[in-house]
Each structure stands twice: as structure tokens, then as C-alpha cells.
XYZ file of C-alpha atoms in Angstrom:
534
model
C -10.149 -19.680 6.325
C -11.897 -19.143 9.703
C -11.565 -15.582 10.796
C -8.588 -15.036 13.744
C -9.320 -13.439 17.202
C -6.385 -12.333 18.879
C -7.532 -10.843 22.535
C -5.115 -7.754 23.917
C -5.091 -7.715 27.551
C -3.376 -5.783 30.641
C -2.222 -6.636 33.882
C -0.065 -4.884 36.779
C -0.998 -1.261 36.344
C -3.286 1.104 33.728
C -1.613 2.879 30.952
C 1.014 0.276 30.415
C 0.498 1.050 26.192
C -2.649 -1.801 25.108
C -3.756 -0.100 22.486
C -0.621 0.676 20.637
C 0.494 -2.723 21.210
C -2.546 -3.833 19.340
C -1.814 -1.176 16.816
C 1.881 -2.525 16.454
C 0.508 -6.250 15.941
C -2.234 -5.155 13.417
C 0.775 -3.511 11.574
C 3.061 -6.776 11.325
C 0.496 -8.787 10.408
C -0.676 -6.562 7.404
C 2.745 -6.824 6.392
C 2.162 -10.408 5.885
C -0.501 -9.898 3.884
C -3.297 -10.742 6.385
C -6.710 -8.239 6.413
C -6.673 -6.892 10.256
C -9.462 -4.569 11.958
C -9.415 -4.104 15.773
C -11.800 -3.788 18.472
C -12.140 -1.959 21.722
C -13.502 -2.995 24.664
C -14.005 -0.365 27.201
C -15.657 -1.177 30.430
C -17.164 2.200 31.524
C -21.128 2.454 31.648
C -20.934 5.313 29.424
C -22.893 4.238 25.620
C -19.509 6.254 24.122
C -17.046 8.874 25.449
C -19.036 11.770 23.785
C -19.973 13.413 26.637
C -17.568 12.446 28.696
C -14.766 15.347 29.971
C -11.206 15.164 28.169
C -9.487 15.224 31.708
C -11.962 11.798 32.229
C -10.735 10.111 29.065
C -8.601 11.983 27.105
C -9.659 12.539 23.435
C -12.841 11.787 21.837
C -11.834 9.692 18.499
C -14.181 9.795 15.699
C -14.969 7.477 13.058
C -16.023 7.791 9.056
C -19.676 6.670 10.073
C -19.829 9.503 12.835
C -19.126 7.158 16.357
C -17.558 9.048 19.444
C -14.882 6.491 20.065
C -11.827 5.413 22.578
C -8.613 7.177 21.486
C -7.341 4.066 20.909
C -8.893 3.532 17.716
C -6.770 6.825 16.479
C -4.330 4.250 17.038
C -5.460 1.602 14.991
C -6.047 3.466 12.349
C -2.984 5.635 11.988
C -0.851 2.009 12.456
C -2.930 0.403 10.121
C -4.679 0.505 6.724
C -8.373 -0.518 8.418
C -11.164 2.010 8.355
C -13.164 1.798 11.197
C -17.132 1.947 12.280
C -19.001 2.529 15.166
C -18.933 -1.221 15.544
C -15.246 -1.282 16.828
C -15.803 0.264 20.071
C -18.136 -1.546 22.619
C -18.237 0.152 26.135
C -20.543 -1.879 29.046
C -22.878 0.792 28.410
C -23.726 -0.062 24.976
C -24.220 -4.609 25.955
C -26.270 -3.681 29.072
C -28.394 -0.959 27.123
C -29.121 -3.679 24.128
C -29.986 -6.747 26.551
C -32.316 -4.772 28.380
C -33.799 -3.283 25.390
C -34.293 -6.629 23.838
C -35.826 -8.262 27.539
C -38.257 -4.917 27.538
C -39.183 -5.949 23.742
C -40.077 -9.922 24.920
C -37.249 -11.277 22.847
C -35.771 -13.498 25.703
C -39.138 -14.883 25.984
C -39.492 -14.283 29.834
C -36.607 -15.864 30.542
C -34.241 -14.312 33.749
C -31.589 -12.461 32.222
C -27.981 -12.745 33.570
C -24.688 -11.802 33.340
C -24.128 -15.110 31.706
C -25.092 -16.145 29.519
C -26.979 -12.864 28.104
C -24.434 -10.122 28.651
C -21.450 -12.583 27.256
C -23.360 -13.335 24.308
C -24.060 -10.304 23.659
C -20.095 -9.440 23.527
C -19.425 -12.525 21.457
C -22.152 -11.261 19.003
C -20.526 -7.896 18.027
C -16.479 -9.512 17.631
C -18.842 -12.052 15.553
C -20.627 -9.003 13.599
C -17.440 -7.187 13.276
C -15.625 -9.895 12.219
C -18.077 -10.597 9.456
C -18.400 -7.421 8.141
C -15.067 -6.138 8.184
C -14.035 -9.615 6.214
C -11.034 -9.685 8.140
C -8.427 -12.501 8.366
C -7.756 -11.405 11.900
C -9.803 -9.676 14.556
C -7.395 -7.770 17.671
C -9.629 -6.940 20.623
C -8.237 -5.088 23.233
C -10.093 -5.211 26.372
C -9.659 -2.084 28.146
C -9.062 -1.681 31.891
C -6.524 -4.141 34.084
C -7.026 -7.635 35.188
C -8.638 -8.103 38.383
C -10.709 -4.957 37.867
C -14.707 -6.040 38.794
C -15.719 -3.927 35.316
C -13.600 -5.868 32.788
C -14.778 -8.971 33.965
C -18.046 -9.506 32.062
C -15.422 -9.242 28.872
C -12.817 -11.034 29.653
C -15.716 -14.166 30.646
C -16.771 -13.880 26.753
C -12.929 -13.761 25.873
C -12.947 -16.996 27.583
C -15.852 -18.621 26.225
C -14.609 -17.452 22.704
C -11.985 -20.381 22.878
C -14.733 -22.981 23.394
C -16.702 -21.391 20.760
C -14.207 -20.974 17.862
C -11.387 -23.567 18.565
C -7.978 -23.436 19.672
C -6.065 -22.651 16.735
C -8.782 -19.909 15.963
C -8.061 -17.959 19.317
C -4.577 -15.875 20.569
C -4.637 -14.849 24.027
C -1.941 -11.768 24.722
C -1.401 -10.257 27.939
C 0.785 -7.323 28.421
C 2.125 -6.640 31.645
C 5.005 -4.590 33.619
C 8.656 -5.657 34.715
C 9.704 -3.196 36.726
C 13.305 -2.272 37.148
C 13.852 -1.642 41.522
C 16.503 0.897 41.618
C 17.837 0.972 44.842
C 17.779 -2.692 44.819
C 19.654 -2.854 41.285
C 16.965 -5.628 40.398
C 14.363 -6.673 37.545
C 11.095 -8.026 39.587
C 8.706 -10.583 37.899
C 6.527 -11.405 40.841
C 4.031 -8.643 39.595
C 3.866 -10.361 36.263
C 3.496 -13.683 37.728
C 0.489 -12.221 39.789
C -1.310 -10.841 37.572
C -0.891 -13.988 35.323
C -2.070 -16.295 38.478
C -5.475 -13.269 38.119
C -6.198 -14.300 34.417
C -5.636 -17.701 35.149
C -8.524 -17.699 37.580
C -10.483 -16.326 35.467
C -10.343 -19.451 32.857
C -7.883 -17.587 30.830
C -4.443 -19.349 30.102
C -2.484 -16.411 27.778
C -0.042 -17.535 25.371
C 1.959 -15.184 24.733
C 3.275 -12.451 27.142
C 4.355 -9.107 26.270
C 6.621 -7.136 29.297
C 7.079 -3.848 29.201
C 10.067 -2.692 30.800
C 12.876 0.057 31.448
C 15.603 -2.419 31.046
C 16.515 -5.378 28.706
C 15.481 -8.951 29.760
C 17.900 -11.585 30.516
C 17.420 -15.130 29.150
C 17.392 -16.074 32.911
C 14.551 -13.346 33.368
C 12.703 -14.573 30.078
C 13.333 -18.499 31.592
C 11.517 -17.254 34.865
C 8.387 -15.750 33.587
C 8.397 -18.595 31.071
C 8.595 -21.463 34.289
C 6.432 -19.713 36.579
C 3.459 -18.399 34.123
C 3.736 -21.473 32.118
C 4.849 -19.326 28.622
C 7.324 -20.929 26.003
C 10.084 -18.753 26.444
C 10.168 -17.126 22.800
C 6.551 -16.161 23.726
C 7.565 -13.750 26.149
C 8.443 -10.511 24.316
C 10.062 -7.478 25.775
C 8.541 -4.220 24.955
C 11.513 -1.754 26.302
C 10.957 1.975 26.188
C 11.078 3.333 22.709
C 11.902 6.949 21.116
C 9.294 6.855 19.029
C 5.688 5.086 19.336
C 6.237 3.805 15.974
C 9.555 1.468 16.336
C 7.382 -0.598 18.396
C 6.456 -2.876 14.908
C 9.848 -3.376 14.545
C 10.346 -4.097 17.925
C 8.266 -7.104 17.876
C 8.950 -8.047 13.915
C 12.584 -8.637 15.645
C 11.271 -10.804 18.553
C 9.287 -12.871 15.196
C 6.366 -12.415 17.485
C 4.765 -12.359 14.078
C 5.775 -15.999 13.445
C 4.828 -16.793 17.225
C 1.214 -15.952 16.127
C 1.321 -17.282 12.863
C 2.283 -20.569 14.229
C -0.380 -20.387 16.444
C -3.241 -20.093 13.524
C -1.549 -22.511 11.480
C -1.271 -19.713 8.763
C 1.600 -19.748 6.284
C 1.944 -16.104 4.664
C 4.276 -14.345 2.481
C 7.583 -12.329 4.071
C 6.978 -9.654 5.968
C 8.804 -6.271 4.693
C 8.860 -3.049 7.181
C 11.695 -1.435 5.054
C 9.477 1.581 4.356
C 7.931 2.117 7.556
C 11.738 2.001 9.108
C 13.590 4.402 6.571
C 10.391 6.737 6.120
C 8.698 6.964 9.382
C 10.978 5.424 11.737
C 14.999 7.221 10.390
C 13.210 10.356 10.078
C 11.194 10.174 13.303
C 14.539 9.672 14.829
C 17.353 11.500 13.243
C 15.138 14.395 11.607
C 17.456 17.401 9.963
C 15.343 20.544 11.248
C 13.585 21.262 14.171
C 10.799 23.828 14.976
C 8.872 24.844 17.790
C 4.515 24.788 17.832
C 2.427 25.968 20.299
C -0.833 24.181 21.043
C -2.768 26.378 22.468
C -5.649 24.579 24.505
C -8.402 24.597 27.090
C -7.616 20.573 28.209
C -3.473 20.770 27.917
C -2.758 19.143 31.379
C -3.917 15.720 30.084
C -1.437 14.725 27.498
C -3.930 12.210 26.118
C -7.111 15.090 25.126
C -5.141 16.142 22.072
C -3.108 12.712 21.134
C -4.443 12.855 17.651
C -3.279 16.559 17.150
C 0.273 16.043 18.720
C 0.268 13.035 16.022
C -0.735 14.721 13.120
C 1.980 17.522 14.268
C 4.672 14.176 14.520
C 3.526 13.090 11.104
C 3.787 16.320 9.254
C 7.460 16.961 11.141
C 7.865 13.463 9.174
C 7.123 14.567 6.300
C 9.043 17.593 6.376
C 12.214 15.622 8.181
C 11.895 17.655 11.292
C 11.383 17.300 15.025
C 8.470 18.811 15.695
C 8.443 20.468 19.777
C 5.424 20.548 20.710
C 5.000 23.390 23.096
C 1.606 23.088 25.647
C 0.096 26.166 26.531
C -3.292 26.697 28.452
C -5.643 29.564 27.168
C -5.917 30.300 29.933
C -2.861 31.247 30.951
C -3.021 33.660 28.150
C -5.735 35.246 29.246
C -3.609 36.053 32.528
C -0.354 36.670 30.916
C -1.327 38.036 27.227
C 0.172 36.527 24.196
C 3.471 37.879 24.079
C 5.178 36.533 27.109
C 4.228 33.337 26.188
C 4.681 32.764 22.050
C 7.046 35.005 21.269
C 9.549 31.971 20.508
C 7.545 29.824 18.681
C 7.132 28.906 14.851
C 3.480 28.343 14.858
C 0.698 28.362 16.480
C -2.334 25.785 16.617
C -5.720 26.581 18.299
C -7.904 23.218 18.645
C -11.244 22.385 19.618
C -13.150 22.385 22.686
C -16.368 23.071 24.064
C -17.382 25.895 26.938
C -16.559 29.106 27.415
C -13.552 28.465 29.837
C -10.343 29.604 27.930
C -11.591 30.955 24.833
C -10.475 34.378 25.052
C -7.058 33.521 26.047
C -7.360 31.091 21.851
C -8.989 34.709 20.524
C -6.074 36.464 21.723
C -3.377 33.777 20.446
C -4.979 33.747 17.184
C -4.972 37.580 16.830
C -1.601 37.449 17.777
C -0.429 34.940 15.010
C -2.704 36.808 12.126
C -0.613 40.691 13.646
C 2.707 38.986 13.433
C 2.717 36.552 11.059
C 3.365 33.171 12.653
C 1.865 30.382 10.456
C -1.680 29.334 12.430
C -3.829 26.129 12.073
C -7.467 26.584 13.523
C -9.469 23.302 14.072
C -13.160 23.058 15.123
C -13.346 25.728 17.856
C -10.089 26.928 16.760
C -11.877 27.900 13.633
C -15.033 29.734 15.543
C -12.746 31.589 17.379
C -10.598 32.624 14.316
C -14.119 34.086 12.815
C -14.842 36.016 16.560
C -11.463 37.196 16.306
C -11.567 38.763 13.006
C -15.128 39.980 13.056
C -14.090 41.955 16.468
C -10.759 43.028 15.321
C -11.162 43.590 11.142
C -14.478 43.954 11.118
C -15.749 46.100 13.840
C -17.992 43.958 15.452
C -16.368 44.270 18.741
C -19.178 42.456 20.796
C -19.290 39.681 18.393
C -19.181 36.072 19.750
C -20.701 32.856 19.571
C -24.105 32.062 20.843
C -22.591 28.936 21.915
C -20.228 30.909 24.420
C -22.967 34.311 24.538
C -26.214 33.383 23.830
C -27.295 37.114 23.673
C -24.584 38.395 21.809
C -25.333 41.338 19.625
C -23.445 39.455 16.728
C -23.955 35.906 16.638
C -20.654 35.127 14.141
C -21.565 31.532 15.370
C -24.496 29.635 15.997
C -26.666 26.781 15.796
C -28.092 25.675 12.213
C -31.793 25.350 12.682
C -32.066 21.718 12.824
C -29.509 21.972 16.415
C -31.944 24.434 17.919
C -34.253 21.832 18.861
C -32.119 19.452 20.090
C -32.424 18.222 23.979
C -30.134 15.272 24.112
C -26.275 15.769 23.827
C -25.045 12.586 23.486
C -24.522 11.659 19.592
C -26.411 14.898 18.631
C -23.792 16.631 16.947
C -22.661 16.883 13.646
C -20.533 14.117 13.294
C -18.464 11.805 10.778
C -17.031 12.655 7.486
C -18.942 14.783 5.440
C -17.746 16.240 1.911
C -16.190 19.407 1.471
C -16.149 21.851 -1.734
C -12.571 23.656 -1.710
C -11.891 26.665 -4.022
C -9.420 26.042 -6.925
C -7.821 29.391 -6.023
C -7.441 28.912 -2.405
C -4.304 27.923 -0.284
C -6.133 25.046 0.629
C -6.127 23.952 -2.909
C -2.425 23.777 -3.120
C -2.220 21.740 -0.180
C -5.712 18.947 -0.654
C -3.931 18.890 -4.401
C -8.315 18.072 -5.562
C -11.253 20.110 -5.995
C -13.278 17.909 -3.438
C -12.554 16.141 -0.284
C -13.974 14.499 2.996
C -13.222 14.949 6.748
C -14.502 14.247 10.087
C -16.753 16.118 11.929
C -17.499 16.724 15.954
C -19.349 19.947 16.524
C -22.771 21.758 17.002
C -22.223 25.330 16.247
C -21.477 27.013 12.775
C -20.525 29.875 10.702
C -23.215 32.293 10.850
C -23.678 33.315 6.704
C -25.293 36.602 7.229
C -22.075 37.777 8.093
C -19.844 36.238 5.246
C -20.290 39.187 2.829
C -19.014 41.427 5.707
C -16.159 39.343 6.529
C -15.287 38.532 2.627
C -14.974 42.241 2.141
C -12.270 42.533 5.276
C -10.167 39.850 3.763
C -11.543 36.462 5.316
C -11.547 34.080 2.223
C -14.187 31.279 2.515
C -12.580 28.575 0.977
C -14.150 25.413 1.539
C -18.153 24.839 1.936
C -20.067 21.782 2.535
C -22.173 22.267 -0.667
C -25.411 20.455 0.131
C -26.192 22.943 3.441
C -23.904 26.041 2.338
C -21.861 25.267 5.355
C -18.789 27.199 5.759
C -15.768 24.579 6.542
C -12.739 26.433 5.691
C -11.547 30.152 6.215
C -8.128 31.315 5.498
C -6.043 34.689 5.056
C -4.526 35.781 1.191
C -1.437 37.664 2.453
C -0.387 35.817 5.078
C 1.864 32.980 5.239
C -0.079 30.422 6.469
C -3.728 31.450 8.190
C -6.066 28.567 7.621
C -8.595 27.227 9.742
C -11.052 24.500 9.289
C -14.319 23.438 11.322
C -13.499 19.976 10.781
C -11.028 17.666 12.564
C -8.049 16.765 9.773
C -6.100 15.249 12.606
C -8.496 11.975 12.442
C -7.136 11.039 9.001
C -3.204 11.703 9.632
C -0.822 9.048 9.548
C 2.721 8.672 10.154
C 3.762 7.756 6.466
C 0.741 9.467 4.725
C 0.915 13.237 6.614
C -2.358 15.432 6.203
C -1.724 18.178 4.032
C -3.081 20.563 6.046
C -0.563 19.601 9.026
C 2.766 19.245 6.657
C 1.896 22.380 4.828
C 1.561 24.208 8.241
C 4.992 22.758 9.547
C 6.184 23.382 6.312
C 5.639 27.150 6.826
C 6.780 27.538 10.066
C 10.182 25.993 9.033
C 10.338 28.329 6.309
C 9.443 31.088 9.031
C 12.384 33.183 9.667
């Protein structure tokens, strides 16, 4: 069977929900059996979001093979069963740095190098290379950004072209788009949808099926409109209304049969589909949960809702697992540093400290974390959170009470943290840290033990600095046990507290391997204590 490429784009307005749609459509159609991966397309010159600022672009996603990635591909991977590479994410950056690296080497054979065909081909090359390696049935690209925009356009060209190239019945073009309900004038509109169809269409690219988001539900006379004037079989135009929960958009669709829609399409005839787990085990709970409890995430990036979406997933997933509503309370460091900890997490359950780079705000996540180790509130540490777990125990337990990270100090008296010999050298930041999924030794006797349930595991990595072992004897002897090491370096990658009832943080990022029916352990044994927190 020839391999399936379904192209994801967006018209109207940004942030209209691409990349969970794509996610949603991976998941019905691995519940027909079919192999999915997905792609994104992101048309920023950037090579990858690595160095890019959180309040830019939200979180930094990484993969198993160590990329800096678009969020979106948390998506796609917490939706679905693929495991993706460095390959799935393609930013402009990346195709223009290649073709001019290949016209510098003589490849083109002084040829003049152009947008087309050069920089098209060079798109069509890497859905072609992920689509072969992957050994997918179906390839979902989502091109990033919204029609009419001058960067997406070099993409959506090759998304054109891929129709002439592969066939028809080998190619799915979706566009999603807004409906918007006009209050005042008690009307649906769907001249904005109709526009931004008339864009794509001027481009070359005739979608065929459209997916409307929208406040309110769609008439058949609406559906018959858009269906007349954008030149859409009317059970091709799905409505995506506003959801409780992320995850009831599968079954949102799997109701419309947009499965079968795009079945039809490819010609492919494939066995039933069955979301009854995902709806009574993800979706019931997600929805009518019997406990509730209240976490603070305590960060340096908390006004953009989108720099911590994997962490306020993981959180979802483990309140899953433990068939509660997790409430997710944001609270800038910094405002702890102005307020103290008291004021504001005296109410909450738990408390989780995540990563971040820069001194801005740390002292306001020391100060939280002290506070949850002197009163007893379960506390989750990841990446920074972890560092800053070690500063605050060194100064408070310890009596180092200048100790820091060189990171944050570079002259501090007692370096707790700091770079591994092989970082000291380092000039360029981009790709430069320790990243991807690296193996982890965890102590038989530990907490984290009785959580992981295995002697060895392997999680995801994003960070330059480390635990500084000349001071773990010092620290083991105050009550800090070191319970997970990367054995091949001696790497400390997870601390915790004995009498405490939950005190473990980690220098990894768990929250990149959390899904909504498969929970990390580390996040549903951390909910799980702050439910049992009285």
C-alpha cells in the first residue's frame, strides 16, 4: 500500500487547535488499525525552538533522539502510540540552512537556486524520508501558521505539488477554520470560512474536508452553506464545538465518521474502530472525577499557558489515574519572592517546581520548595526544580548558606551545581545541551522504586548544569537520598527525602513521556499523595 499524506491546515485566526486536531485524527485512525506518525511544519527561521523564549513559543518539546521540538509534537505523542525523531519537526530554518549548504558544497551543479523548485523539494524530501522510515500507513502534517501568512507559503506550495507527485487517492487535504458565533447579532457567520477557503484556493490548494471550530452547534442549513460556497460535500464539513476536555475531541470526530470520510478517500477498507477505553478511562474520569485537589506550579514563565503544557498534562493524566480533578493553581516565583511562601500556598495540596533557565525567579522556587520540605506538602522537582531543591537543602540542612549554582552565581563559594567538564567548553547554545533520553539507575530501596515498579529506566533530558558530587557525601549525611544515577557518568538524576511524604525531584523531564491513559508514575504517585494529604 502506498503510504497516506493527510496535510493539517489553518485559516481565519492562530491558535484555532491544529495540532490537537492532528493528534485527534492520528488517534481514530490507529483505532482502525492504520500505523500513523505526524509531522510539523513550523515556518519560523529558527533551526528549532531551543533557544527560543517560552513567552515566544511556549514549551520546548523534546524527543527520544534529543530534538528541541514544537509543543505540538507533545501532542502527538500523548494522543498517539508513535515515537517521534528529530525528523518530525521541520521549521524554514532547517530547508533554507540544508539548500544552501548543499549549493555551497556544488551539489546543484551551478545551477540558480529558487524557492521552487529547490526549497519545495527539499520539503517534499523529509515527509518522503519520514514517511519511509517511520513505515507508516499514514503521514499527518500540520503546517503551522495561518493561510495567507507570506512564511507558510513555501509549505503549503510543496503541499500542493505533493498531489501531483503522489496521486489523488494518496493525498487528504484538511483545513480547519473558525465559525464564529456574533452575539449581539444572535448569528453564526461563515464568510470568514469562505475567505480563507477562496486564500487556499489561490494557492492551488482545493481542501476536502473542512473542520469548523465553533462556540455553537451547526445547522444543516449552516453545514449546506459552507458546503455550496467552498465547494465541500456536506458530511465533509465537521464541527469541532468547544470541548471539556482536550481529549473528547477523538470522539468528537469518530461521531461525525470523519474517520470513514478519510478512509473513503484512500480507498482503504480497515477493521472497526473501538474508542470504548479511551471514553470510560480517560474521557468519564476526565469528566466526572470523584476527588479533587489543588497543585501549585510554581514557575518563572506562568503567564503563557502554553510554556508548561506538558506539565499541566502530566498533572491531568495522573488526576486520571487517581479519578480526580486536578486544579492547577499558577503561581510566579516571583511573586514569592515579594510575598513569601505562606500567603500564597498555604491552601494547596502540592507543590511542583519546574524547569527554567536564568536567574530571574529562582529564589522565590528555593523558598517554595523549603516551604513544602518544613510543612510537609507532597513536592515534585523537575530539571531546575531539582537544582534548586539541592541549593535549598545545602543552604538550609546543610549549612552552606552561600551555596548556589554556578549557572545562577558563577563565583559562588559552593558550587552545589555546575557544569560537567565536557559543558565548560561549549560556545554555541543551540542543541548543546544534554538532551534526549538517557538511562537511569534507580535504588531498589528508594521511593522512586515503588513508583518506576523496575530497577532501570529512561527519560528525557534538556539541561546543561548538574549535581556537583563533591558535595553528595555532605548532603547524604543531612538526609538527601540520591536515588537515581545515570551510571555511565555518575550523574546524579534523582534526589528525594526518607521521612517525608512525598519529596522527590528529578533532573530529567518525566512530563515528556505522560499520557492520558498511561499516567507517569512519578506524576500519579505525587497526586496520589497530595489526595491522601490531610
Amino acid at each position: 500500500m502506498a503510504v497516506k499524506i493527510i496535510f493539517v491546515t489553518g485559516g481565519v485566526i492562530s491558535s484555532l487547535g491544529k495540532g490537537i486536531t492532528s493528534a485527534s485524527i492520528g488517534k481514530i485512525l490507529e483505532s482502525r488499525g492504520l500505523k500513523v506518525t505526524l509531522m510539523k511544519f513550523d515556518p519560523y527561521i529558527n533551526v528549532d525552538p531551543g533557544t527560543m523564549n517560552p513567552y515566544q513559543h511556549g514549551e520546548v518539546y523534546v524527543t527520544e533522539d534529543g530534538a528541541e521540538t514544537d509543543l505540538d509534537l507533545g501532542h502527538y505523542e500523548r494522543f498517539t502510540s508513535s515515537r517521534l525523531t528529530r525528523f518530525n519537526n521541520v521549521t524554514t530554518g532547517q530547508v533554507y540552512y540544508e539548500v544552501i549548504s548543499k549549493e555551497r558544497r556544488g551539489d546543484y551543479l551551478g545551477k540558480t537556486i529558487q524557492v521552487i523548485p529547490h526549497i519545495t523539494n527539499e520539503i517534499k524530501d523529509r515527509i518522503k524520508k519520514v514517511a519511509h522510515v517511520s513505515a507508516a500507513d499514514v503521514v499527518i502534517v500540520e503546517i503551522g501558521g495561518t493561510v495567507g501568512d507570506i512564511e507558510s507559503l513555501p509549505f503549503l506550495e510543496a503541499a500542493r505539488q505533493f498531489r501531483l507527485d503522489a496521486g489523488y487517492n494518496n493525498t487528504l487535504y484538511i483545513h480547519l477554520t473558525l465559525v464564529p458565533y456574533i452575539k449581539v447579532a444572535g448569528e453564526i457567520k461563515t464568510k470568514p470560512t469562505q475567505h480563507s477557503v477562496g486564500t487556499l484556493r489561490e494557492i492551488g490548494i482545493q481542501p476536502d474536508i473542512l473542520i469548523c471550530r465553533t462556540e455553537k452547534v451547526l445547522s444543516d442549513e449552516i453545514k449546506e452553506k459552507i458546503s455550496l460556497f467552498c465547494s465541500i460535500r456536506k458530511e465533509a464539513v465537521i464541527e469541532a464545538k468547544d470541548v471539556e476536555t482536550i481529549y473528547q475531541l477523538p470522539l468528537v470526530f469518530k461521531n461525525q465518521i470523519l474517520d470513514e470520510i478519510i478512509l473513503g478517500h484512500f480507498n482503504l477498507i480497515c477493521k472497526s474502530s473501538n474508542l470504548a477505553d479511551w471514553e470510560k478511562n480517560v474521557v468519564e474520569r476526565a469528566l466526572n472525577p470523584k476527588d479533587k485537589v489543588k497543585i501549585a506550579v510554581v514557575g518563572k514563565y506562568i503567564g503563557l499557558q502554553d510554556a508548561y503544557k506538558s506539565i499541566y498534562e502530566a498533572l491531568i493524566h495522573a488526576g486520571i489515574a487517581n479519578n480526580a480533578k486536578v486544579e492547577i493553581e499558577k503561581i510566579d516565583s516571583e511573586d514569592i519572592e515579594k510575598c513569601g511562601p505562606e500567603k500564597l500556598l498555604k491552601d494547596v495540596r502540592g507543590i511542583l517546581v519546574p524547569g527554567g533557565f536564568g536567574v530571574r525567579g529562582v529564589e522565590g522556587k528555593i523558598k517554595a520548595i523549603r516551604f513544602a520540605r518544613e510543612n510537609n506538602i507532597p513536592f515534585l522537582g523537575l530539571c531546575l526544580g531539582m537544582q534548586c531543591a539541592v541549593i535549598e537543602f545545602a543552604r538550609n540542612c546543610c549549612g552552606l548558606k552561600s551555596a548556589n549554582s554556578s549557572e545562577l552565581n558563577a563565583s559562588t563559594q559552593y558550587p552545589v551545581i555546575s557544569l560537567i567538564k565536557e559543558q565548560k567548553n561549549i560556545r554555541n547554545l543551540g542543541g548543546t545541551m544534554r538532551l534526549g533520553t538517557y538511562p537511569c539507575k534507580v535504588s531498589k530501596k528508594s521511593r522512586a522504586f515503588k513508583y518506576y515498579g523496575k530497577e532501570l529506566i529512561h527519560e528525557r533530558h534538556r539541561h546543561r548544569y548538574e549535581f556537583n558530587n563533591e558535595y553528595k557525601k555532605l548532603l547524604e549525611n543531612k538526609g538527601i537520598v540520591f536515588s537515581g544515577i545515570y551510571p555511565k557518568k555518575n550523574l546524579v538524576e534523582i534526589i528525594e527525602l526518607k521521612d517525608h511524604p512525598f519529596f522527590i525531584a528529578v533532573q530529567f523531564h518525566p512530563e515528556f513521556q505522560s499520557k492520558p491513559d498511561n499516567a507517569h508514575p512519578l506524576f500519579k504517585g505525587f497526586i496520589q499523595a497530595a489526595i491522601e494529604r490531610v
